[in-house]
mmCIF file with all atom_site columns, C-alpha atoms in Angstrom:
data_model
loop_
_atom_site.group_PDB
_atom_site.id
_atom_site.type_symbol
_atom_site.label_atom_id
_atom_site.label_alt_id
_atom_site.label_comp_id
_atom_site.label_asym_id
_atom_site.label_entity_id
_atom_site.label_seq_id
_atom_site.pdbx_PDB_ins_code
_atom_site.Cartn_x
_atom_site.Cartn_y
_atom_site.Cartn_z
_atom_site.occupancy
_atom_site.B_iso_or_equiv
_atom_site.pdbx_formal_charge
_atom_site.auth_seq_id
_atom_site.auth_comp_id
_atom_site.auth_asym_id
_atom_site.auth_atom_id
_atom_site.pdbx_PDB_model_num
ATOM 1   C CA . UNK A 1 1   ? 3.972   -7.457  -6.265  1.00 0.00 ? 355 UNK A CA 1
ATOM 2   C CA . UNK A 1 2   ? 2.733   -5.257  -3.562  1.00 0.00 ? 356 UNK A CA 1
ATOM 3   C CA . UNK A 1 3   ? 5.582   -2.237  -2.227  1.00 0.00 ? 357 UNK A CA 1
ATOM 4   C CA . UNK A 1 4   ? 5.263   -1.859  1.251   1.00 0.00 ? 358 UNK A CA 1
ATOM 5   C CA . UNK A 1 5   ? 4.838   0.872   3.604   1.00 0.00 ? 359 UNK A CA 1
ATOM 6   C CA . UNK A 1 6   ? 5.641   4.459   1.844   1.00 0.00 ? 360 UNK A CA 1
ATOM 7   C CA . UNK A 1 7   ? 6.479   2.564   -1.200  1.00 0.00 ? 361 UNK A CA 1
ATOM 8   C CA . UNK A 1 8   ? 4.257   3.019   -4.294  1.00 0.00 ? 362 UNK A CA 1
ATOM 9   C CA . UNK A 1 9   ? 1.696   -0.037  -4.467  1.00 0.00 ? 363 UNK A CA 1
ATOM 10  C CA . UNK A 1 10  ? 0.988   -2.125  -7.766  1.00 0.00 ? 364 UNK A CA 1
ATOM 11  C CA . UNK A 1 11  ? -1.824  -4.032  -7.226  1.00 0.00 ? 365 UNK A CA 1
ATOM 12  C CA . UNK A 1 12  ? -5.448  -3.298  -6.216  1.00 0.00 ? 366 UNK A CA 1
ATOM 13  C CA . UNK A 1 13  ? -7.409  -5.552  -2.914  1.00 0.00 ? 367 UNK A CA 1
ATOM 14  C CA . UNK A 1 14  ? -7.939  -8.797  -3.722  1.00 0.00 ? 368 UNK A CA 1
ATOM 15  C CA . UNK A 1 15  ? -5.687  -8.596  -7.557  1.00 0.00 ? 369 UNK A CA 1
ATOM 16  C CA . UNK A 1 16  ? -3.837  -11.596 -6.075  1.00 0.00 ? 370 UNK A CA 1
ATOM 17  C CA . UNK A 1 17  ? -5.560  -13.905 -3.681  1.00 0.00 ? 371 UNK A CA 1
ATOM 18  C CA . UNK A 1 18  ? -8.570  -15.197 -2.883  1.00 0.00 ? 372 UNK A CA 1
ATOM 19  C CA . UNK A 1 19  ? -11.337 -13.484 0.139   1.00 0.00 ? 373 UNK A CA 1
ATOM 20  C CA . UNK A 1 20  ? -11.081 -15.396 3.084   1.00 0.00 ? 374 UNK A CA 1
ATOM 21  C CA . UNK A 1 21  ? -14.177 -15.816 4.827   1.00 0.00 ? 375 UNK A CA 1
ATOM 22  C CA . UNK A 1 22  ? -13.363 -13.419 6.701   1.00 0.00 ? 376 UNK A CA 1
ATOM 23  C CA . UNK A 1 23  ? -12.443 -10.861 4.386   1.00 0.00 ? 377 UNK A CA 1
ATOM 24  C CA . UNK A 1 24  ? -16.002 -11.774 3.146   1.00 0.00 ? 378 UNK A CA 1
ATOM 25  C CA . UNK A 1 25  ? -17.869 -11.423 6.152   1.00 0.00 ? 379 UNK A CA 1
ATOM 26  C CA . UNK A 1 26  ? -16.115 -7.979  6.570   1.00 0.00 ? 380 UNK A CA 1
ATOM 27  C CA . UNK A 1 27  ? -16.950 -6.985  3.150   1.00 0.00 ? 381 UNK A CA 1
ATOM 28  C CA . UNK A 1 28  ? -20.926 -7.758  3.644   1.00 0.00 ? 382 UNK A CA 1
ATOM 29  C CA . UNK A 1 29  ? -20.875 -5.997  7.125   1.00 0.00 ? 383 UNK A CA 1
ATOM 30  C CA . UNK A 1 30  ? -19.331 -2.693  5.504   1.00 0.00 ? 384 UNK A CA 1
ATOM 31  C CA . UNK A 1 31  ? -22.076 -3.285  1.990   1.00 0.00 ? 385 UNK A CA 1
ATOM 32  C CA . UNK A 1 32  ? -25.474 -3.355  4.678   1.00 0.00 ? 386 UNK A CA 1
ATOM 33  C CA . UNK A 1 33  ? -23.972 0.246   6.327   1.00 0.00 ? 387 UNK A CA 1
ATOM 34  C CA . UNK A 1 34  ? -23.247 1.807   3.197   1.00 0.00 ? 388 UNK A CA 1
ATOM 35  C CA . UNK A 1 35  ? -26.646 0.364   1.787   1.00 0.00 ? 389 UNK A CA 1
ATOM 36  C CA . UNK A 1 36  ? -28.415 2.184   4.088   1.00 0.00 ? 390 UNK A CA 1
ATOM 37  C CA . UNK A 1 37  ? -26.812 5.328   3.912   1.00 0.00 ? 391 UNK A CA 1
ATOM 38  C CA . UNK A 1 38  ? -27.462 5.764   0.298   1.00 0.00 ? 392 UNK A CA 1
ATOM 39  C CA . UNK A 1 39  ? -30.880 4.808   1.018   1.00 0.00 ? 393 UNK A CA 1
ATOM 40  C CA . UNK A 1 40  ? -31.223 7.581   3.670   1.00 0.00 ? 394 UNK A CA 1
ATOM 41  C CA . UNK A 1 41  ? -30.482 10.031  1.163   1.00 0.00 ? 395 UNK A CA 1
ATOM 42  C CA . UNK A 1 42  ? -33.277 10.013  -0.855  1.00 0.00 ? 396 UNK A CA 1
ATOM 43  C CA . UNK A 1 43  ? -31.447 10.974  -4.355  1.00 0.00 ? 397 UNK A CA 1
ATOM 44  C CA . UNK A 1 44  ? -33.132 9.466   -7.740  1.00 0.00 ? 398 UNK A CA 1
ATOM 45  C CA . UNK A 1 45  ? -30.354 10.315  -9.434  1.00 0.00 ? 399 UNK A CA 1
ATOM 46  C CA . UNK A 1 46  ? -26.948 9.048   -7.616  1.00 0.00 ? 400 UNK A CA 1
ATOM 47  C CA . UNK A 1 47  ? -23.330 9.368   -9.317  1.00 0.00 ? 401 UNK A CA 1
ATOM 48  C CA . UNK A 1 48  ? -21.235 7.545   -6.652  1.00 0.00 ? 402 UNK A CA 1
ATOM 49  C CA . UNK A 1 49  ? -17.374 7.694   -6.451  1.00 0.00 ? 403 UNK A CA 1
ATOM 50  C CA . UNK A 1 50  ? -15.434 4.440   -5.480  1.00 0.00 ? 404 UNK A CA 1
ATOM 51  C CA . UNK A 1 51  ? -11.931 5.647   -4.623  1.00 0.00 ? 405 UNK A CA 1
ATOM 52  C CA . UNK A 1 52  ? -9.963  1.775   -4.111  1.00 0.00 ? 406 UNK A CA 1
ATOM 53  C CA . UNK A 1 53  ? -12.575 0.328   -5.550  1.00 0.00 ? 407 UNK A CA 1
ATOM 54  C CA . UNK A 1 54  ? -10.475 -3.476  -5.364  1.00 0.00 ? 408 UNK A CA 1
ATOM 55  C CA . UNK A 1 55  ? -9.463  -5.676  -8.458  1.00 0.00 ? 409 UNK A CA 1
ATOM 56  C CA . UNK A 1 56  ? -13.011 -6.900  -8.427  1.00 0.00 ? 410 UNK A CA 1
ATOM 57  C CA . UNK A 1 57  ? -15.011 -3.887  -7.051  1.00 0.00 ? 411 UNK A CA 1
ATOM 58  C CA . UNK A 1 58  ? -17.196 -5.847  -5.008  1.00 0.00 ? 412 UNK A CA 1
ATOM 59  C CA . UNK A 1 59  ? -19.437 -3.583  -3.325  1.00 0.00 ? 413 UNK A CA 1
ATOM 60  C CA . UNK A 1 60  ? -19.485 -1.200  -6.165  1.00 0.00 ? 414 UNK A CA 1
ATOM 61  C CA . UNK A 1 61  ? -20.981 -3.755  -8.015  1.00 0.00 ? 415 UNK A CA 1
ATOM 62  C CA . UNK A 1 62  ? -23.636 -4.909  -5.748  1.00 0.00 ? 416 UNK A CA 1
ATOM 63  C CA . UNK A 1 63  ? -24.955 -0.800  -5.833  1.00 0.00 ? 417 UNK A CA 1
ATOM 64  C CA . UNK A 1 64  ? -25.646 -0.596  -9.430  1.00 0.00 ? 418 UNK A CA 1
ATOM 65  C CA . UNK A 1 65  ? -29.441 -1.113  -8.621  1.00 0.00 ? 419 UNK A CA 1
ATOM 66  C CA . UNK A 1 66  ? -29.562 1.911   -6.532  1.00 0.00 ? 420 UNK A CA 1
ATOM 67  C CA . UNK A 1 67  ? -27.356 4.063   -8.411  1.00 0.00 ? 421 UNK A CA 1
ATOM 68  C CA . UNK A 1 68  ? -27.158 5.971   -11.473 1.00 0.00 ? 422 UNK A CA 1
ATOM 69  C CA . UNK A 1 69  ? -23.772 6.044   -12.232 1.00 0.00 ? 423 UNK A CA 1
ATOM 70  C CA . UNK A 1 70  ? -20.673 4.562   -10.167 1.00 0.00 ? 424 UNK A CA 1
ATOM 71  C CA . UNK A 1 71  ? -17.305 5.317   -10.864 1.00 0.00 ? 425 UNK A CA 1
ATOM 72  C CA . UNK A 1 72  ? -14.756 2.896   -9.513  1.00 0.00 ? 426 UNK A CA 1
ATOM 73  C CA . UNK A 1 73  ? -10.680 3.767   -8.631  1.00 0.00 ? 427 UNK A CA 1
ATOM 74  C CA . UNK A 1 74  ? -7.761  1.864   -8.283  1.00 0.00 ? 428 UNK A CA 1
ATOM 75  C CA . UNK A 1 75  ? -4.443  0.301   -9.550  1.00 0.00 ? 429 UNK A CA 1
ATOM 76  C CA . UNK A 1 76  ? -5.904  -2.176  -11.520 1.00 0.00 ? 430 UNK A CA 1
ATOM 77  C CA . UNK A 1 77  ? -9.412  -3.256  -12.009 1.00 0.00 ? 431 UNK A CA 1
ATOM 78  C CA . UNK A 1 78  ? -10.816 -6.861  -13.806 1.00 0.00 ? 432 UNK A CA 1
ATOM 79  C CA . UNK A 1 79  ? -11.694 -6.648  -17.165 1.00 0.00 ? 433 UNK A CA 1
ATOM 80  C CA . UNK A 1 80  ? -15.000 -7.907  -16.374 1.00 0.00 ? 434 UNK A CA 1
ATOM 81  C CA . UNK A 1 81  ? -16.267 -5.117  -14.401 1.00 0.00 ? 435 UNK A CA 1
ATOM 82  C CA . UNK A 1 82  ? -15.596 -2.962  -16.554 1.00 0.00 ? 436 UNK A CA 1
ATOM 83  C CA . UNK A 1 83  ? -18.555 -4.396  -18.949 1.00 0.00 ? 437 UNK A CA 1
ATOM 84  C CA . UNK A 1 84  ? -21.059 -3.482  -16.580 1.00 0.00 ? 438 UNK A CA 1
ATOM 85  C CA . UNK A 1 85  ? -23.454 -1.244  -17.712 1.00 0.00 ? 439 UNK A CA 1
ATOM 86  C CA . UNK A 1 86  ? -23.509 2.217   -15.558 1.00 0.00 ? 440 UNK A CA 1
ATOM 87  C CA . UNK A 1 87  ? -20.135 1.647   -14.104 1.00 0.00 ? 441 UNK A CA 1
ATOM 88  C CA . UNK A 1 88  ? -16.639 3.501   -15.380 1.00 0.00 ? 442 UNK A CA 1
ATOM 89  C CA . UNK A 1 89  ? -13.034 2.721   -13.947 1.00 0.00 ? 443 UNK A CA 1
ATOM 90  C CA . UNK A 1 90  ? -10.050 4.907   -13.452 1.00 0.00 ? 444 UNK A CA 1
ATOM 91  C CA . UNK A 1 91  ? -7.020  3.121   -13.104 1.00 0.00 ? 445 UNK A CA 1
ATOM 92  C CA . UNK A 1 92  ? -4.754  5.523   -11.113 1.00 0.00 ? 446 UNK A CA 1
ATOM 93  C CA . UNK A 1 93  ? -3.190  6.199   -7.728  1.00 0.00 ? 447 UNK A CA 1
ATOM 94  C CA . UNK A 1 94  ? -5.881  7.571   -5.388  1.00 0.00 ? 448 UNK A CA 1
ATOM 95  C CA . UNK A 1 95  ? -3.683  10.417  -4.834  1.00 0.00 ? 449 UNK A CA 1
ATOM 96  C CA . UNK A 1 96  ? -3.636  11.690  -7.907  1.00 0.00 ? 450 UNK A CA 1
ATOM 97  C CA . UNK A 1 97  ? -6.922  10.944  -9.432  1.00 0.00 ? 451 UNK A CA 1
ATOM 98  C CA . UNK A 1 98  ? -8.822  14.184  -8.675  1.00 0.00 ? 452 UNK A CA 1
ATOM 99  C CA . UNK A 1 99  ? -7.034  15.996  -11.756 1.00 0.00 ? 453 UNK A CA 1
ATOM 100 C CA . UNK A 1 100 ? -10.219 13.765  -13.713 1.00 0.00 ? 454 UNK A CA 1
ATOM 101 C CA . UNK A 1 101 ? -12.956 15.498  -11.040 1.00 0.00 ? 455 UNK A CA 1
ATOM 102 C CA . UNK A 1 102 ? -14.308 18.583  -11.360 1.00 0.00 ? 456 UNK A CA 1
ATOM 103 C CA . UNK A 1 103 ? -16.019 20.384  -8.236  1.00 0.00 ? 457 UNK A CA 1
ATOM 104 C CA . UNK A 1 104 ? -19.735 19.267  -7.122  1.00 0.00 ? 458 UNK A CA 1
ATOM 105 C CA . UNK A 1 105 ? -19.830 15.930  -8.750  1.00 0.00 ? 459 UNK A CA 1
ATOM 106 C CA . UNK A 1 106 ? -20.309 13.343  -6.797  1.00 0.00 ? 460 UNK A CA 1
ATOM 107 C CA . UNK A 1 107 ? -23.237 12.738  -4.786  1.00 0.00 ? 461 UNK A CA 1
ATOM 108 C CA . UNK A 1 108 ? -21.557 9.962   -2.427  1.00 0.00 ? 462 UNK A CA 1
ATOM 109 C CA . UNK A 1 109 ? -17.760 8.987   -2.514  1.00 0.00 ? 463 UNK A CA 1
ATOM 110 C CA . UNK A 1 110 ? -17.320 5.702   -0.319  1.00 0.00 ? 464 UNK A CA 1
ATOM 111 C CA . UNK A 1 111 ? -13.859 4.991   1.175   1.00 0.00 ? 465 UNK A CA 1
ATOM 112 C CA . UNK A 1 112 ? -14.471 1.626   2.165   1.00 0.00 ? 466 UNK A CA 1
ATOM 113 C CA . UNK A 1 113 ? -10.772 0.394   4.152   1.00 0.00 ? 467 UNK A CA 1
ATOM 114 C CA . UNK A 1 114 ? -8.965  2.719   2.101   1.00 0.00 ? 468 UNK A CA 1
ATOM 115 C CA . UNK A 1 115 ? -7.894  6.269   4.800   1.00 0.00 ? 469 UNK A CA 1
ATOM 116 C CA . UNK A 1 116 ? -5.536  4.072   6.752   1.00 0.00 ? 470 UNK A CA 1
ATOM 117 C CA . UNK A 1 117 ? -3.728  2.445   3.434   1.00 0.00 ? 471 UNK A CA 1
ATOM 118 C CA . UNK A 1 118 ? -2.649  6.610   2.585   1.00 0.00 ? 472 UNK A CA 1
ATOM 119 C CA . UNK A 1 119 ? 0.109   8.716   3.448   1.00 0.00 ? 473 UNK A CA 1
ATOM 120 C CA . UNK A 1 120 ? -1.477  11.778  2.920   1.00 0.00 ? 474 UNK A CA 1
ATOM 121 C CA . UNK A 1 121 ? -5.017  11.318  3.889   1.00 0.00 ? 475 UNK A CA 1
ATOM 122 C CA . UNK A 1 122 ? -6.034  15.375  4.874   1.00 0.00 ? 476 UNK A CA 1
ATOM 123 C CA . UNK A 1 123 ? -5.080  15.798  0.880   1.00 0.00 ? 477 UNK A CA 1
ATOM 124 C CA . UNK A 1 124 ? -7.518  12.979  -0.250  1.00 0.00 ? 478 UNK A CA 1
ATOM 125 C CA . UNK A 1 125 ? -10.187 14.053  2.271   1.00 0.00 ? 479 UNK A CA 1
ATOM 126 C CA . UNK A 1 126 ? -9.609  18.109  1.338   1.00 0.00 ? 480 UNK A CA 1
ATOM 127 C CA . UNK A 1 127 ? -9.716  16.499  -2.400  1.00 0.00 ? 481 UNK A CA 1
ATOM 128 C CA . UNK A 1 128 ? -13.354 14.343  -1.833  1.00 0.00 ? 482 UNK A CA 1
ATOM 129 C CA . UNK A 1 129 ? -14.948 17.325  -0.123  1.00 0.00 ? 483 UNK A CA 1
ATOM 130 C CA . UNK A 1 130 ? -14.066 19.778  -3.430  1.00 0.00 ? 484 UNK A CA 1
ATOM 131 C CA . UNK A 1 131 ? -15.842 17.319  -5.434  1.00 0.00 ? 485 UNK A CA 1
ATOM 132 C CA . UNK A 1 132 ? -18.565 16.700  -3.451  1.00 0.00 ? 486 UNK A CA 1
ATOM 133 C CA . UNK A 1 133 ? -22.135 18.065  -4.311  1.00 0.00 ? 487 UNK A CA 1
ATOM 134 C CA . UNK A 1 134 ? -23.704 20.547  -2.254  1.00 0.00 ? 488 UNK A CA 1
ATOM 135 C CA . UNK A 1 135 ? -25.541 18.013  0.632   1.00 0.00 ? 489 UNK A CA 1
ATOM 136 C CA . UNK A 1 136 ? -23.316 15.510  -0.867  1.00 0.00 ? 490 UNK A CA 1
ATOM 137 C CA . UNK A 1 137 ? -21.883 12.890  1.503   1.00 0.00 ? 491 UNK A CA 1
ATOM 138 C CA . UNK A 1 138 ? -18.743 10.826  2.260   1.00 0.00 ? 492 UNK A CA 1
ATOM 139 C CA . UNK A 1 139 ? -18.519 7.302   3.206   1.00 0.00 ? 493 UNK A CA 1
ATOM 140 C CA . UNK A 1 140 ? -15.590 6.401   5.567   1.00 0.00 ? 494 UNK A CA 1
ATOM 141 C CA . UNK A 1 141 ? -15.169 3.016   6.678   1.00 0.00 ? 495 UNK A CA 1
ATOM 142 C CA . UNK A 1 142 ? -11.438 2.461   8.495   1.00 0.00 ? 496 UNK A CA 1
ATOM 143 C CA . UNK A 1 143 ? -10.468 0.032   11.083  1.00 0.00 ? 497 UNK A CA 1
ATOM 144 C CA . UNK A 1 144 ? -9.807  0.737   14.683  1.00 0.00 ? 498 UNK A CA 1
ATOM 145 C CA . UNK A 1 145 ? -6.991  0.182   17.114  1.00 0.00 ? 499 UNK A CA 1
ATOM 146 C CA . UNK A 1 146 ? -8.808  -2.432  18.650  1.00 0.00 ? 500 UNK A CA 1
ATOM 147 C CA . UNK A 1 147 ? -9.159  -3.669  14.970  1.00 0.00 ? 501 UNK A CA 1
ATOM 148 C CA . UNK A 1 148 ? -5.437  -3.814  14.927  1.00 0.00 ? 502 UNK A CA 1
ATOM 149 C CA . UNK A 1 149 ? -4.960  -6.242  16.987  1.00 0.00 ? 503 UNK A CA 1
ATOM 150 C CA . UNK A 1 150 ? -7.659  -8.543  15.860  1.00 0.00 ? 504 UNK A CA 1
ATOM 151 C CA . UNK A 1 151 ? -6.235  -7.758  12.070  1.00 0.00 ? 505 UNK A CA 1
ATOM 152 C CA . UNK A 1 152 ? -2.566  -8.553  12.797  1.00 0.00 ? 506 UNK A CA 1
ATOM 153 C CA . UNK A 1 153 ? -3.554  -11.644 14.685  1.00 0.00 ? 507 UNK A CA 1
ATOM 154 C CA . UNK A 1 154 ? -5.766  -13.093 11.433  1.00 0.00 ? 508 UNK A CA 1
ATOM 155 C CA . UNK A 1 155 ? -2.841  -12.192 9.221   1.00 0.00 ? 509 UNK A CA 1
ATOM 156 C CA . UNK A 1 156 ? 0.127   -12.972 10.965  1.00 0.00 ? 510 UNK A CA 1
ATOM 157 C CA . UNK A 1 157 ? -0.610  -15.840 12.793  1.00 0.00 ? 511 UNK A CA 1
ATOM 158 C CA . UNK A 1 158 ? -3.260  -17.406 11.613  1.00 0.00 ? 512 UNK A CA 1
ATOM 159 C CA . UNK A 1 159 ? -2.818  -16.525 7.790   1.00 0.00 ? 513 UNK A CA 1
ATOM 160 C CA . UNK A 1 160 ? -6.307  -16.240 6.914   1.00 0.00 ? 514 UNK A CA 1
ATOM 161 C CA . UNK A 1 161 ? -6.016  -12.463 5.527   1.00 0.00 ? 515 UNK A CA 1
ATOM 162 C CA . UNK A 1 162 ? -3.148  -11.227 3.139   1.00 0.00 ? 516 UNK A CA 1
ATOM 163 C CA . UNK A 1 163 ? -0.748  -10.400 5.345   1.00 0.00 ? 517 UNK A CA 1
ATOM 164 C CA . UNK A 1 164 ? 0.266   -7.829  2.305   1.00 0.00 ? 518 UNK A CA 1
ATOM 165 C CA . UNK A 1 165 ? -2.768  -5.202  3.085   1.00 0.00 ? 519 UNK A CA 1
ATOM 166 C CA . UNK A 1 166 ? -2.460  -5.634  6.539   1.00 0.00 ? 520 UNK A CA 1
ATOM 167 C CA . UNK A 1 167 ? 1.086   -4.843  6.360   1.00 0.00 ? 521 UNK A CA 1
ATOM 168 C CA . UNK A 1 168 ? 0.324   -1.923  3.855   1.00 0.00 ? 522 UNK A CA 1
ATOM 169 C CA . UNK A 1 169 ? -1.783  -0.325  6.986   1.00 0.00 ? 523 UNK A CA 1
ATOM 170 C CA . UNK A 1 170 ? -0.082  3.443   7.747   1.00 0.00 ? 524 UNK A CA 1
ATOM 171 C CA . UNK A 1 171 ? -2.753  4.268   10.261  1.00 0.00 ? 525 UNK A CA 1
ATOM 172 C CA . UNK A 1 172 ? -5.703  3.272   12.341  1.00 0.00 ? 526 UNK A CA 1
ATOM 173 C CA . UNK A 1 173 ? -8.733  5.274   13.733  1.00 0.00 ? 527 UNK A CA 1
ATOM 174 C CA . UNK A 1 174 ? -10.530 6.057   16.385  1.00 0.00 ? 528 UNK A CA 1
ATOM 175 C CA . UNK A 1 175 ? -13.010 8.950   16.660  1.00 0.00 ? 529 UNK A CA 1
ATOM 176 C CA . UNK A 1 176 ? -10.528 10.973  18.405  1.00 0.00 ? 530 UNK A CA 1
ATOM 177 C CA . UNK A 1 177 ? -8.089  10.089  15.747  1.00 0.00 ? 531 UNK A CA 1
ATOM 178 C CA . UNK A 1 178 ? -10.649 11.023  12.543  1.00 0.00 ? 532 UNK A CA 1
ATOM 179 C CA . UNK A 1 179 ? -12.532 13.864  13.954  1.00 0.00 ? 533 UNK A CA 1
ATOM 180 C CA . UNK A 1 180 ? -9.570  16.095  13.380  1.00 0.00 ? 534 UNK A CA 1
ATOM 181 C CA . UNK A 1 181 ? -8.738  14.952  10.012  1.00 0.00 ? 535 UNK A CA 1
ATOM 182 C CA . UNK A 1 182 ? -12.100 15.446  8.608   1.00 0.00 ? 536 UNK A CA 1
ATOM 183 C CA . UNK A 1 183 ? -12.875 19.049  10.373  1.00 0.00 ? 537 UNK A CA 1
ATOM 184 C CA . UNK A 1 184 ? -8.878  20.142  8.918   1.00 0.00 ? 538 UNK A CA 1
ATOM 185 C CA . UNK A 1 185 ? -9.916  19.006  5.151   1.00 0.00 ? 539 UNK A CA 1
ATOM 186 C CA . UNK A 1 186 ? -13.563 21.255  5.686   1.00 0.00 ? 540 UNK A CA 1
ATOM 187 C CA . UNK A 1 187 ? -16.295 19.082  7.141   1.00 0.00 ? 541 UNK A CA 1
ATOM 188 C CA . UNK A 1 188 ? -18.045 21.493  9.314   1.00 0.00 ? 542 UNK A CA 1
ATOM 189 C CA . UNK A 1 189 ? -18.407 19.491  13.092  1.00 0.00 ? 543 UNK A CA 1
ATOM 190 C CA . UNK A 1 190 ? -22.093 19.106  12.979  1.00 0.00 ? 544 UNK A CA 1
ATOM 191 C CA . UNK A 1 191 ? -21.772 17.638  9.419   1.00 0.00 ? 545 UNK A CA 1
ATOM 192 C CA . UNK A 1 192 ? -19.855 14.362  10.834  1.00 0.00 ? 546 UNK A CA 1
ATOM 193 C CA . UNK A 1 193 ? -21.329 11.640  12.685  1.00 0.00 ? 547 UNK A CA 1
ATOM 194 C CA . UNK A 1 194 ? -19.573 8.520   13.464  1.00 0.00 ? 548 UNK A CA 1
ATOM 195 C CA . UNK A 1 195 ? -20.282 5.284   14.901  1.00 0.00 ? 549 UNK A CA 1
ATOM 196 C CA . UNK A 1 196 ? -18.325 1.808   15.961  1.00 0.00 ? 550 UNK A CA 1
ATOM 197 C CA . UNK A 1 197 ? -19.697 -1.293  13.991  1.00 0.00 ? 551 UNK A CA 1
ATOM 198 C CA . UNK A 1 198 ? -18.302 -4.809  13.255  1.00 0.00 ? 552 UNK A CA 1
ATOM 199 C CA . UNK A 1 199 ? -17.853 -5.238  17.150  1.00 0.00 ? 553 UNK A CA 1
ATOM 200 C CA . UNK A 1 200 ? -15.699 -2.321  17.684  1.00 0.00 ? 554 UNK A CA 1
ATOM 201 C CA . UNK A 1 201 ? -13.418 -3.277  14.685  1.00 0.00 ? 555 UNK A CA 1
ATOM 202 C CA . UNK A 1 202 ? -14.357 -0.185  12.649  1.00 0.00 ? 556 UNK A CA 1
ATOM 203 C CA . UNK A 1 203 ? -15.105 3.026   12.823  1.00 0.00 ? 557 UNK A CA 1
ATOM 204 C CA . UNK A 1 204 ? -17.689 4.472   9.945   1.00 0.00 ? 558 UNK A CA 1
ATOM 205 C CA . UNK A 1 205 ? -18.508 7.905   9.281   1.00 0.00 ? 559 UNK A CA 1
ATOM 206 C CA . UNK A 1 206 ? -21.003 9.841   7.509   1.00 0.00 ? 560 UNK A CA 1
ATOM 207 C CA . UNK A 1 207 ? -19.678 13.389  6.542   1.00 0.00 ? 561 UNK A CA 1
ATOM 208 C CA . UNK A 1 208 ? -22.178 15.864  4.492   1.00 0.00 ? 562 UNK A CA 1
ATOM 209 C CA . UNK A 1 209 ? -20.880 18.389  2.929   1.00 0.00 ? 563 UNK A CA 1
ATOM 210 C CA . UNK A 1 210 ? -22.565 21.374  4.101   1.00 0.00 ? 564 UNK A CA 1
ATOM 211 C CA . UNK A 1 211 ? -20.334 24.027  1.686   1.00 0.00 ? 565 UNK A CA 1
#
């Protein structure tokens, strides 16, 4: 069972249905960006923070060749990935898993379609920039207005998403609508850079954490 809206949620993405192919093809899009970011950095050593991580942690997985250590978050995680070699799982409310994190930890923390599923999201991002490393960098991937549309339409009406995240949704981004949030929880402005990607549907960012 999944509470809605400000209700507390019990299960994590993808706990109780299948991927659709779209949910797929989303999920592939958002794992060739965030590829490529990590790349970019340069790191040999990479501890990487999954906060809503999903039941399966999908693209966590796929980044244990690149990383040194992943950590994965969420309600509830398959007791199959947590066998995997270099990976650890914290099953906990995103909200109040950063008791477990001291400062300058992480060197990436991805938030892959998890900002617009939180209440308080200015806590969470004030939270991930404490325990980022010096240089370290956040992932943000969150759909757009014009996502909405395209999102409601696939779940509503033609039933190939769970309608349950969709109606979980407390928010959706633009730059004009992120910007703030990030630069209130401490991202400096010329830290952030953001572009549009899956044809406007989503908005990803790249914040460093310049100190």
């Amino acid at each position: 069972i999944v509470m809605n809206n400000n209700k507390s949620r019990y299960t994590s993405y993808g706990q109780n249905s299948n991927f659709s192919l779209i949910d797929k093809f989303g999920i592939y899009l958002s794992e060739i960006m965030i590829k490529k970011c990590i790349k970019k950095l340069r790191e040999n050593n990479i501890e990487l923070l999954d906060l809503g991580c999903g039941y399966h942690a999908v693209i966590l997985k796929k980044l244990v060749p690149i990383i040194t250590k992943g950590v994965g978050v969420d309600l509830v995680v398959h007791e199959d990935v947590k066998l995997i070699p270099k990976l650890q799982f914290v099953e906990q409310k995103i909200e109040e898993v950063f008791t477990n994190f001291q400062n300058d930890t992480f060197h990436i923390i991805l938030m892959n379609s998890v900002l617009e599923h939180l209440c308080d999201p200015i806590f969470v991002l004030s939270e991930c920039k404490r325990i980022l490393r010096k240089n370290g960098v956040l992932l943000i991937n969150v759909p757009t207005w014009t996502g909405k549309f395209f999102l409601e339409t696939s779940a509503f009406v033609f039933k190939l998403s769970p309608e349950i995240e969709i109606d979980d949704h407390k928010m959706y981004y633009d730059k004009k609508d992120l910007w703030p949030l990030l630069v209130r929880s401490g991202f400096k402005p010329s830290s952030i850079k953001m572009k549009y990607h899956k044809f406007g549907l989503n908005l990803f960012s790249i914040c460093t954490n310049k100190g």
